[in-house]
Short mmCIF file of C-alpha atoms and ligand atoms in Angstrom, two decimals:
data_model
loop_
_atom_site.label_atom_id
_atom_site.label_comp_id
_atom_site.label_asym_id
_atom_site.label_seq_id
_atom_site.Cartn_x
_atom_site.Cartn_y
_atom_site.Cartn_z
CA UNK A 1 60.98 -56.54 52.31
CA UNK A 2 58.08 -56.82 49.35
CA UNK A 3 56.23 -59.49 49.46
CA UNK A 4 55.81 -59.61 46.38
CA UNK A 5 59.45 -60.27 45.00
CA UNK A 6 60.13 -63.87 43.43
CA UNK A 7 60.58 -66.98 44.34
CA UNK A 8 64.44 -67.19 43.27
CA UNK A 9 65.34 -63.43 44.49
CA UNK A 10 63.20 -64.50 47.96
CA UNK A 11 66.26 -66.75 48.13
CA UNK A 12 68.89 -64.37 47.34
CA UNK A 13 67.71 -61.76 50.05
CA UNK A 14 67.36 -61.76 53.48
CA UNK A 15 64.88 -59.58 55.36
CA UNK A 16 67.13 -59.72 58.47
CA UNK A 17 70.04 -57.76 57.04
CA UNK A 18 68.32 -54.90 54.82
CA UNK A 19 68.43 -52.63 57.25
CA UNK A 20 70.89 -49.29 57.64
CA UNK A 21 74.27 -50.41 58.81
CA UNK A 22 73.46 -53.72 59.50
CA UNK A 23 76.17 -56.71 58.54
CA UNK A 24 75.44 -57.58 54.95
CA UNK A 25 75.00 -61.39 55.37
CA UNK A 26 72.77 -63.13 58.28
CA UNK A 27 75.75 -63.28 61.18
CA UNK A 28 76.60 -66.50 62.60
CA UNK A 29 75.37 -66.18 66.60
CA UNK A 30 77.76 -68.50 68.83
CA UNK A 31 75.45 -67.87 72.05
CA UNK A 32 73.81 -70.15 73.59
CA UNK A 33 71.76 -67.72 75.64
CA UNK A 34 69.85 -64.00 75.19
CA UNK A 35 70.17 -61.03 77.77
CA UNK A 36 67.05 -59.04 79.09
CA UNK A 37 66.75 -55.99 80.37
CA UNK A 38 64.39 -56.41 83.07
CA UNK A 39 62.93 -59.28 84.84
CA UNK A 40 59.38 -58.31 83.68
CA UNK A 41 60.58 -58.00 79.85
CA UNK A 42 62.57 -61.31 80.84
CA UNK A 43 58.96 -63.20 81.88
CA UNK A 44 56.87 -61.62 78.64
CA UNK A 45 59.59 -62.91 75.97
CA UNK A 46 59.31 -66.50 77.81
CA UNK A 47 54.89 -66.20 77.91
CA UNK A 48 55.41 -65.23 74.15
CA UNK A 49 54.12 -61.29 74.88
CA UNK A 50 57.07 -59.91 73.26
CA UNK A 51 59.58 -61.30 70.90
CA UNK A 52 62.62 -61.96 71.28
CA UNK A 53 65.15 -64.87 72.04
CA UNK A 54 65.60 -67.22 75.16
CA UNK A 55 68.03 -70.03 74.77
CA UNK A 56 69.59 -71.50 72.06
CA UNK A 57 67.87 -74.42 72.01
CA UNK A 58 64.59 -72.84 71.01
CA UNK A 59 66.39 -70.95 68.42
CA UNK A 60 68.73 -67.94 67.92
CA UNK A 61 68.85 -65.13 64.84
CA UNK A 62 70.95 -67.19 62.85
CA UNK A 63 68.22 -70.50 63.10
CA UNK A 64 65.46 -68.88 62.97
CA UNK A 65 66.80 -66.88 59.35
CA UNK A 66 67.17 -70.27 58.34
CA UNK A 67 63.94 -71.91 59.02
CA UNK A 68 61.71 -68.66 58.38
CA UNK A 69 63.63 -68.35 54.76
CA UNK A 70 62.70 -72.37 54.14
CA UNK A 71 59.35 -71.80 55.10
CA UNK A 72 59.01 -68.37 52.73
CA UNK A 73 60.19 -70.50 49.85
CA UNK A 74 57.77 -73.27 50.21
CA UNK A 75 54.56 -70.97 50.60
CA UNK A 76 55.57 -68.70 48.05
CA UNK A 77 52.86 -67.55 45.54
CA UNK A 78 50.31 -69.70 47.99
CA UNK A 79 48.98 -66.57 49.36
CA UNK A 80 49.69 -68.50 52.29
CA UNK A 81 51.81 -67.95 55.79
CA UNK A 82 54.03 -70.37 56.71
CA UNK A 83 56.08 -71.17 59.60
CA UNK A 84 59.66 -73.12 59.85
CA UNK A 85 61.76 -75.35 62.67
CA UNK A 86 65.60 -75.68 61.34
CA UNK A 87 66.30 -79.23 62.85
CA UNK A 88 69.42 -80.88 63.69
CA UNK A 89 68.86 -83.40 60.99
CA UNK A 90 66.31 -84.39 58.69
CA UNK A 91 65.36 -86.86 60.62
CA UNK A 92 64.71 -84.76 63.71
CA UNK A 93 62.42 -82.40 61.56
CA UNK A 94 60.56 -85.90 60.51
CA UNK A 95 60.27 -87.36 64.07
CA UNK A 96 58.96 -83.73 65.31
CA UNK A 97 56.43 -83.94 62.43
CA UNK A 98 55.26 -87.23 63.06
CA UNK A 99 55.19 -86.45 66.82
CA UNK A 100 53.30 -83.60 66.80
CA UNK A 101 50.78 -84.63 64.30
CA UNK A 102 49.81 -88.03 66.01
CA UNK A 103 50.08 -86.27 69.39
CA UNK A 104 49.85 -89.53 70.89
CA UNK A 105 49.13 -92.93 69.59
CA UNK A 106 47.36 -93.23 65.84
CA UNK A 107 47.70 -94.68 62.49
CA UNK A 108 49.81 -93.24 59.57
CA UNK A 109 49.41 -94.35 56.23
CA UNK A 110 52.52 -93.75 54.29
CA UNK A 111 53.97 -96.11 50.66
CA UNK A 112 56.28 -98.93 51.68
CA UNK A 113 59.07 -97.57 49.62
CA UNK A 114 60.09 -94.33 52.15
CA UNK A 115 63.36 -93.10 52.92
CA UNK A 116 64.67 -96.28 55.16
CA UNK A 117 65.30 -94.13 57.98
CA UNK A 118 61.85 -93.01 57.70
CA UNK A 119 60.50 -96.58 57.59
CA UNK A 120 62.66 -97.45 60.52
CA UNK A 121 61.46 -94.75 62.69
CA UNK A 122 57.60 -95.46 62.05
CA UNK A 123 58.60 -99.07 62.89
CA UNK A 124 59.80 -97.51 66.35
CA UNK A 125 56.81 -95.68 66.90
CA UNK A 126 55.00 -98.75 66.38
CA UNK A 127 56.12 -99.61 69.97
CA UNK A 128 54.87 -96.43 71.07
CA UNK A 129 51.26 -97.06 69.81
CA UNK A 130 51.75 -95.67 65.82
CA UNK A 131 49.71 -97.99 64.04
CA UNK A 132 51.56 -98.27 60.28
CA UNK A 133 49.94 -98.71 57.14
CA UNK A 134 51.48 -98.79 53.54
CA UNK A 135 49.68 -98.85 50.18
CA UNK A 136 50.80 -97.42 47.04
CA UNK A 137 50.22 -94.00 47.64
CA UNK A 138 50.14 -93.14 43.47
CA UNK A 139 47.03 -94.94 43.05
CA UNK A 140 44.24 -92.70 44.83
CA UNK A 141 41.98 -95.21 45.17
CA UNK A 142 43.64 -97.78 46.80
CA UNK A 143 44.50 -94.27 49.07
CA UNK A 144 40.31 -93.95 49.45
CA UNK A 145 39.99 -97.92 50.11
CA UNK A 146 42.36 -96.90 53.27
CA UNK A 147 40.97 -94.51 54.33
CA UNK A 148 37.93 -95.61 54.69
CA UNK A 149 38.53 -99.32 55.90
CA UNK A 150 41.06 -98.16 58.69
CA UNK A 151 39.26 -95.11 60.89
CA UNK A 152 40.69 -92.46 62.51
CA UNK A 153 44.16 -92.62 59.89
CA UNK A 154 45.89 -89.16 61.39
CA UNK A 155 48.52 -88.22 59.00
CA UNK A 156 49.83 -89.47 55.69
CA UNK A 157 53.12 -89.59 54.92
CA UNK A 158 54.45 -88.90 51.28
CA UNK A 159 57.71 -88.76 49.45
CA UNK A 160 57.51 -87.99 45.86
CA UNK A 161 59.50 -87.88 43.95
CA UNK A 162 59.98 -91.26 45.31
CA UNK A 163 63.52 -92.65 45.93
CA UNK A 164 65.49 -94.22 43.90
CA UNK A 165 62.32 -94.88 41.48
CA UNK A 166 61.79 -91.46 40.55
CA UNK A 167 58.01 -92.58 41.28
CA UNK A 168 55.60 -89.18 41.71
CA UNK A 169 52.56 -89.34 43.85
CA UNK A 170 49.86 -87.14 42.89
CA UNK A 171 49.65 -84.33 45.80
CA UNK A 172 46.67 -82.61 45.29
CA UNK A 173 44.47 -85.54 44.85
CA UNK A 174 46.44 -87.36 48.09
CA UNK A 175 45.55 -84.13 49.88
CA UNK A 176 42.18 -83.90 48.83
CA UNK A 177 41.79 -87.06 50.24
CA UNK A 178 43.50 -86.63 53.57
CA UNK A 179 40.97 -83.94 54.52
CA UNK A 180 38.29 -85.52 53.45
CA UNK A 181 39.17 -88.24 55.97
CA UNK A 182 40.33 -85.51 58.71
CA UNK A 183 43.98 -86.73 57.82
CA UNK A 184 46.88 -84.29 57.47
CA UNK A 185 49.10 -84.61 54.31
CA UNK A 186 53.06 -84.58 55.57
CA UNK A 187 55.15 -84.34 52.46
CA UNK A 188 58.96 -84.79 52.16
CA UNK A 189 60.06 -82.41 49.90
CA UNK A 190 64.04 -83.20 49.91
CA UNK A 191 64.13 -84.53 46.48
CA UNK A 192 62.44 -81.56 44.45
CA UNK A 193 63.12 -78.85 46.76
CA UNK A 194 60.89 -75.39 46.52
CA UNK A 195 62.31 -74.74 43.62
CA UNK A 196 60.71 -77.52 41.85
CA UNK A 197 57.95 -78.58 43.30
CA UNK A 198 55.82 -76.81 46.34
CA UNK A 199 53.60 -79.24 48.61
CA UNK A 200 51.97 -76.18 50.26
CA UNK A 201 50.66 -75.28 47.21
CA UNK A 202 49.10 -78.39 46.26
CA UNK A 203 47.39 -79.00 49.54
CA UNK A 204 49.89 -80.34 52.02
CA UNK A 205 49.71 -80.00 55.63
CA UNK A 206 53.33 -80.16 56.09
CA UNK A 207 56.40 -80.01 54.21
CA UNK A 208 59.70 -81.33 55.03
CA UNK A 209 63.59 -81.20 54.14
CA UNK A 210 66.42 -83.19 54.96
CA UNK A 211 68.77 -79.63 54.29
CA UNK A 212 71.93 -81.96 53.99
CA UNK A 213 70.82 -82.07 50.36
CA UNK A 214 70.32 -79.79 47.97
CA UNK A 215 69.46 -76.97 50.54
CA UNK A 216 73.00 -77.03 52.04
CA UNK A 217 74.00 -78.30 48.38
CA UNK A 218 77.70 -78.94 49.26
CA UNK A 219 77.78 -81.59 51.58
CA UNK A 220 78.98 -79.40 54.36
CA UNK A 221 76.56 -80.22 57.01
CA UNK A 222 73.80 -82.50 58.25
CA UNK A 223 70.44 -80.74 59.65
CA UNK A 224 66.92 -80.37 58.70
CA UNK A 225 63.58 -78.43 58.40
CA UNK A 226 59.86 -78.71 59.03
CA UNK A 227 57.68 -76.25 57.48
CA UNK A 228 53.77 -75.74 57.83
CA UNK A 229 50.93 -73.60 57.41
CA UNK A 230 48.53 -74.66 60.50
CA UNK A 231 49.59 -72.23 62.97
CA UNK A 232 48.09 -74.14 65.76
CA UNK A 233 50.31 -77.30 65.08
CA UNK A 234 52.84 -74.94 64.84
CA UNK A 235 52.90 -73.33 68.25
CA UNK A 236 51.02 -75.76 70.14
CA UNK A 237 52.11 -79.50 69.19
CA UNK A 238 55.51 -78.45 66.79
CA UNK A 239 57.33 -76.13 68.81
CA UNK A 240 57.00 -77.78 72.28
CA UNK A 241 58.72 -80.97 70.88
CA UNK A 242 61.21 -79.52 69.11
CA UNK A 243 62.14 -77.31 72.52
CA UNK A 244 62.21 -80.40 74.61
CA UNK A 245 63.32 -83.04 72.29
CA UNK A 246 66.44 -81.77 71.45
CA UNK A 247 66.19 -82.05 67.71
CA UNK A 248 66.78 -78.64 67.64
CA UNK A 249 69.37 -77.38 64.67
CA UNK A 250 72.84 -75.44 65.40
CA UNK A 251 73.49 -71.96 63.91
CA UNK A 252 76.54 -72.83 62.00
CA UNK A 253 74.25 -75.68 59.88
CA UNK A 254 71.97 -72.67 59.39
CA UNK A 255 74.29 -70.33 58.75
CA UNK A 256 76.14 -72.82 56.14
CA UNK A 257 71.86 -73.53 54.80
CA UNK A 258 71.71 -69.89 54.73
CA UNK A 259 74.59 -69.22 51.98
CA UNK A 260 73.35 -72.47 50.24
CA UNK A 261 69.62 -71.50 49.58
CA UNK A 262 71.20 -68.23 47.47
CA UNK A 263 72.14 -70.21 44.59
CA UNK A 264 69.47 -72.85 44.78
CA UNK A 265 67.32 -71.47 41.93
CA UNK A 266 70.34 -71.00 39.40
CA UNK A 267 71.51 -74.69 41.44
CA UNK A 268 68.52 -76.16 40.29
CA UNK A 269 68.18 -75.28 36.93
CA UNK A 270 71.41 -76.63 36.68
CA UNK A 271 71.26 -79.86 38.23
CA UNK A 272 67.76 -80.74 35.87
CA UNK A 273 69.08 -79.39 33.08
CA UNK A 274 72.28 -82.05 32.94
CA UNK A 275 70.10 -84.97 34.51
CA UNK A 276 67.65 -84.16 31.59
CA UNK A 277 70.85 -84.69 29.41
CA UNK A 278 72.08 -87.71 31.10
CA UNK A 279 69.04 -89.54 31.13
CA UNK A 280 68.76 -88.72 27.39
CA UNK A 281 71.87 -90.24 26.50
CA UNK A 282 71.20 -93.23 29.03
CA UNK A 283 68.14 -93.92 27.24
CA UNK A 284 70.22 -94.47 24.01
CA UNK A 285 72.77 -96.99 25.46
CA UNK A 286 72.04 -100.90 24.99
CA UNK A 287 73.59 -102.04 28.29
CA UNK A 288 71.32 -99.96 30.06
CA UNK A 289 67.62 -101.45 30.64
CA UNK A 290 65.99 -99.19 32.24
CA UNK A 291 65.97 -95.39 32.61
CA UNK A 292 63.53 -93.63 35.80
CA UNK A 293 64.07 -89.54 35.69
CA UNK A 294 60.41 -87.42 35.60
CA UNK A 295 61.64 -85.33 32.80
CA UNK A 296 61.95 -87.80 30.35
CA UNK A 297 59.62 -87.74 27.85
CA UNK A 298 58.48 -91.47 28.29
CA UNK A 299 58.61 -91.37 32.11
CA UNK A 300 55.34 -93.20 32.82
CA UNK A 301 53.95 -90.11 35.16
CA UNK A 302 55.04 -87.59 32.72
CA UNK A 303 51.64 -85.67 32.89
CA UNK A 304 51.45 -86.09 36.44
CA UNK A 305 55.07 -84.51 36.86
CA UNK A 306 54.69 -81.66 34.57
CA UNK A 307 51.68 -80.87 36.48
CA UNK A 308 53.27 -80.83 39.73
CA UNK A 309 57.13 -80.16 39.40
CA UNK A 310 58.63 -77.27 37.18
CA UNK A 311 61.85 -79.50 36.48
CA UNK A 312 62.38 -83.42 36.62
CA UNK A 313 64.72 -82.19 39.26
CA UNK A 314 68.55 -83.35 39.82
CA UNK A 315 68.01 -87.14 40.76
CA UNK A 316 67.64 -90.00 38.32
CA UNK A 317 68.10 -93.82 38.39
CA UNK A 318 68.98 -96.43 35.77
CA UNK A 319 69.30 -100.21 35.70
CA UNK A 320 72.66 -101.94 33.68
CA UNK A 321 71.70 -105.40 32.02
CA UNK A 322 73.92 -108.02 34.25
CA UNK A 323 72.56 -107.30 37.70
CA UNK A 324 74.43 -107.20 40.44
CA UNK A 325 78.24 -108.24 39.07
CA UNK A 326 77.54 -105.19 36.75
CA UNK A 327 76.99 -102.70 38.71
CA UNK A 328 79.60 -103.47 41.20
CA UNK A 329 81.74 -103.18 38.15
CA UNK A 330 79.73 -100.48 37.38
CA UNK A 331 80.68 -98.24 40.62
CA UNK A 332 84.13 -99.67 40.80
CA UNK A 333 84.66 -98.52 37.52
CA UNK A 334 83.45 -94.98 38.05
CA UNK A 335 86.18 -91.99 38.24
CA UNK A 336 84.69 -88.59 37.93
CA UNK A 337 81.47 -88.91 39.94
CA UNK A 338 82.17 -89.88 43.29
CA UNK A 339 80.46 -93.27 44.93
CA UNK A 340 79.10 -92.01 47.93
CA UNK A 341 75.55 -92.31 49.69
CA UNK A 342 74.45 -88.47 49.95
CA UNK A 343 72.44 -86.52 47.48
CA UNK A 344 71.98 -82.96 46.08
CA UNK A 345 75.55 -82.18 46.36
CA UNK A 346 77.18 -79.91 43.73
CA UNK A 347 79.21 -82.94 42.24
CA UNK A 348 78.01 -86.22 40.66
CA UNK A 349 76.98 -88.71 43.56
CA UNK A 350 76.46 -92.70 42.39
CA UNK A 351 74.59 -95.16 44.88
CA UNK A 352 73.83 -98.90 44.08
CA UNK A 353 70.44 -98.71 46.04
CA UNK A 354 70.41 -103.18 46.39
CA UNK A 355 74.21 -102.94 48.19
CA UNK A 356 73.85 -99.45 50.07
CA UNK A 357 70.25 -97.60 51.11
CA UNK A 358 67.83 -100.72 50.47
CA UNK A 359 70.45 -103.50 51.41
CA UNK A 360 68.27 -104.11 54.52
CA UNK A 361 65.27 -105.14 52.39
CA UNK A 362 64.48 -108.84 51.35
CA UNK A 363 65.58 -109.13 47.76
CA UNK A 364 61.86 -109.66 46.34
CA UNK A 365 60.91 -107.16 48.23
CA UNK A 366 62.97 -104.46 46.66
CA UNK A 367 62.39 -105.70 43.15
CA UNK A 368 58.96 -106.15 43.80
CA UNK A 369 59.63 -102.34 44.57
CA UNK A 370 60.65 -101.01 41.09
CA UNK A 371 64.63 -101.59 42.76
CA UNK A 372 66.17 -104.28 40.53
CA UNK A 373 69.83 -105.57 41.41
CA UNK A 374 71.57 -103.57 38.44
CA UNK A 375 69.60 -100.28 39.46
CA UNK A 376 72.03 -97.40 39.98
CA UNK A 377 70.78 -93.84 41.64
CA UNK A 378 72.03 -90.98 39.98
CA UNK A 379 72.33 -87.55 41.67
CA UNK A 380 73.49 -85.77 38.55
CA UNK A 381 75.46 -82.35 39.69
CA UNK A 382 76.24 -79.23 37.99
CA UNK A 383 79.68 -79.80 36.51
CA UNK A 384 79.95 -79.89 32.54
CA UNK A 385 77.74 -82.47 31.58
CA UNK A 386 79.98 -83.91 29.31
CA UNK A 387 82.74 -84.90 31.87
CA UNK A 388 79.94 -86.89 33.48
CA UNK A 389 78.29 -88.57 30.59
CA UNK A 390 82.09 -89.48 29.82
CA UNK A 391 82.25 -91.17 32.99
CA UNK A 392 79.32 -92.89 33.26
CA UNK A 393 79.95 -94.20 29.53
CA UNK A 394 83.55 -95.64 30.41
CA UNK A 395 81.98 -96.87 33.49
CA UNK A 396 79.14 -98.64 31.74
CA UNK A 397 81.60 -100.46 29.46
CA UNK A 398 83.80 -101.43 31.87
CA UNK A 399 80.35 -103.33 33.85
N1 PLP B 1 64.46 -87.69 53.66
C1 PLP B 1 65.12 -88.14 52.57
C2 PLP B 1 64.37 -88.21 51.26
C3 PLP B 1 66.44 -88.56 52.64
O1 PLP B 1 67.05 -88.99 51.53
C4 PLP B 1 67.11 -88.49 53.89
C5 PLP B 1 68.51 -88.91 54.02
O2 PLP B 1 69.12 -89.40 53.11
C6 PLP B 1 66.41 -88.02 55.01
C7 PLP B 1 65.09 -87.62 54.85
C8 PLP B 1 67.06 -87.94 56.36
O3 PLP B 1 67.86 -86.80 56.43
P1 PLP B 1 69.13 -86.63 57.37
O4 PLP B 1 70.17 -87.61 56.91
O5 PLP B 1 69.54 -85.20 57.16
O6 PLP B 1 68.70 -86.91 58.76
#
């Protein structure tokens, strides 16, 4: 296949099936093992001579579609080669990241305001020697103050946008910075996906995807990916974790990933263009305080995010006047969007971040975090926009 095709058809085709007589779609291989001819071809497929497949573990046709296809669509137009892992979860394609970049105790410096999960697992590492330290990542030179009072920081860690504040962290000056200070840059792309926003291209080390979300995009399955361009952390640090680990991902996720990234341009476009209209009409309403979405003209980052994403992307938040009684009325009161703690579905998901996905935190804490007690996260989906803005508005009078 060209190389030169776009972004959006790269995710319509497949290079595995455009050849004569071959099934149309990538098949879905149920095997858990590969057949060789001969003992000797056997030995040079395991020492890497000669490809081919060993075990399912370490992939089969159906993972590896799946994880090369991720990793095409987040170096495309780089001039770059990238390489993918399809995970069993997102957060087994962030714990082989983290792994394999440390290699070993070290310090990461990440925000404080991560996906919890991702917070909790640095917090085990910590017992394993991972030294953690947050600043806010969005102002570089509190970034350059770390780096330079704490030696030998290894990786940063980066999630932008940030969730549920819709915050954006400048990538190519955080990745300018990481190499300056012999860092890699390890950047959580699950939000914008590929299609709006590409790490690689801005300088990151490694890019990452929790593919339950908009990859999959229909809340059929739970995996993950890890995508870089260092070949040597690839083959050296990446893929002997994720072989012995076990955070290897299954060829029916893939497979179900696979069909989803086909429609995740026209998905996309879709998803920004009715959270561009939502937030719009939020902005107008007077029981709503406070309105975080990237595309909004008077989003505080706007340069920043027009620089760096092509869309505001599909996820917004919002924060109702009357705190915490009225958004509990809020999401009791909602009917066409469904109240459920996933994102980047094709429908309408509503969170209350304080009561769901930041309940752990210390209520100053999470204000002090941009998270007030009203604040509602948005993942706006691709039904008629007007069946959810008529939702959300009987919803918001009923709070
Ligand atoms: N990264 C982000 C931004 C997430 O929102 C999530 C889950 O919600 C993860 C990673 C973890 O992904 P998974 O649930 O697929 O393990």
């Amino acid at each position: 296949m060209s190389n030169s095709i776009s972004l959006e058809s790269r995710s319509v085709h497949d290079p595995e099936v455009h050849h004569y007589n071959a099934p149309h779609q990538v098949p879905l291989v149920a095997a858990s093992s590969f057949c060789f001819d001969s003992i000797q071809q056997g030995m040079a497929i395991f020492d890497g001579e000669e490809p081919g497949h060993i075990y399912g573990r370490f992939g089969n046709p159906t993972i590896d579609a799946a994880a090369q296809k991720i990793a095409d669509m987040e170096a495309h137009g780089t001039g770059q080669t990238a390489k993918g892992l399809f995970c069993s979860s997102g957060m087994a394609a962030i714990a082989t990241a983290i792994l394999g970049v440390l290699d070993g105790p070290g310090r990461v410096l990440t925000a404080p305001d991560l996906y919890g999960g991702t917070v909790s697992l640095l917090q085990q590492m910590e017992k394993q020697g991972v030294e953690l330290i947050t600043c806010d990542l969005r102002d570089l030179e509190a970034v350059e103050q770390h780096l330079r009072k704490y030696k030998n920081i290894k990786l940063i860690y980066c999630e932008t946008p940030a969730n549920p504040t819709l915050k954006i962290t400048d990538l190519k000056g955080l990745a300018n910075l990481s190499h300056a200070a012999g860092a890699k840059l390890i950047v959580d792309n699950t939000f914008a996906t590929p299609m709006v926003q590409q790490p690689i291209a801005l300088g990151a080390d490694v890019v990452l995807h929790s593919t339950t979300k908009y990859l999959n995009g229909h809340g059929t399955g739970v995996a993950g990916a890890l995508v870089t361009t260092d070949a040597a952390l690839f083959s050296d640090r990446f893929v002997p974790i994720y072989r012995l680990y076990g955070g290897s991902g299954n060829a029916w996720d893939a497979w179900l990933v696979l069909n989803g990234l086909k429609t995740l341009p026209i998905r996309m476009e879709r998803h920004a263009a009715n959270a561009l209209a939502v937030a719009r009409w939020l902005v107008e309403q007077p029981l709503v305080e406070l309105v975080n979405y990237p595309g909004l003209e008077n989003h505080p980052q706007r340069q920043l995010a027009a620089r760096q994403m092509r869309s505001g992307g599909g996820m917004l938040s919002f924060s109702l006047r009357g705190g915490t009684e009225a958004a509990y009325r809020f999401m009791n009161s909602i009917d066409f969007c469904t109240l459920t703690p996933t994102l980047g579905d094709v429908d309408t998901l509503v969170l209350h971040p304080a009561s769901m996905s930041h309940r752990g935190l210390d209520p100053e804490v999470r204000r002090a975090q941009g998270i007030p007690d009203g604040l509602i996260r948005l993942s706006v989906g691709i039904e008629t926009v007007g069946d959810i803005i008529a939702d959300l508005e009987q919803a918001i009078n009923a709070s």
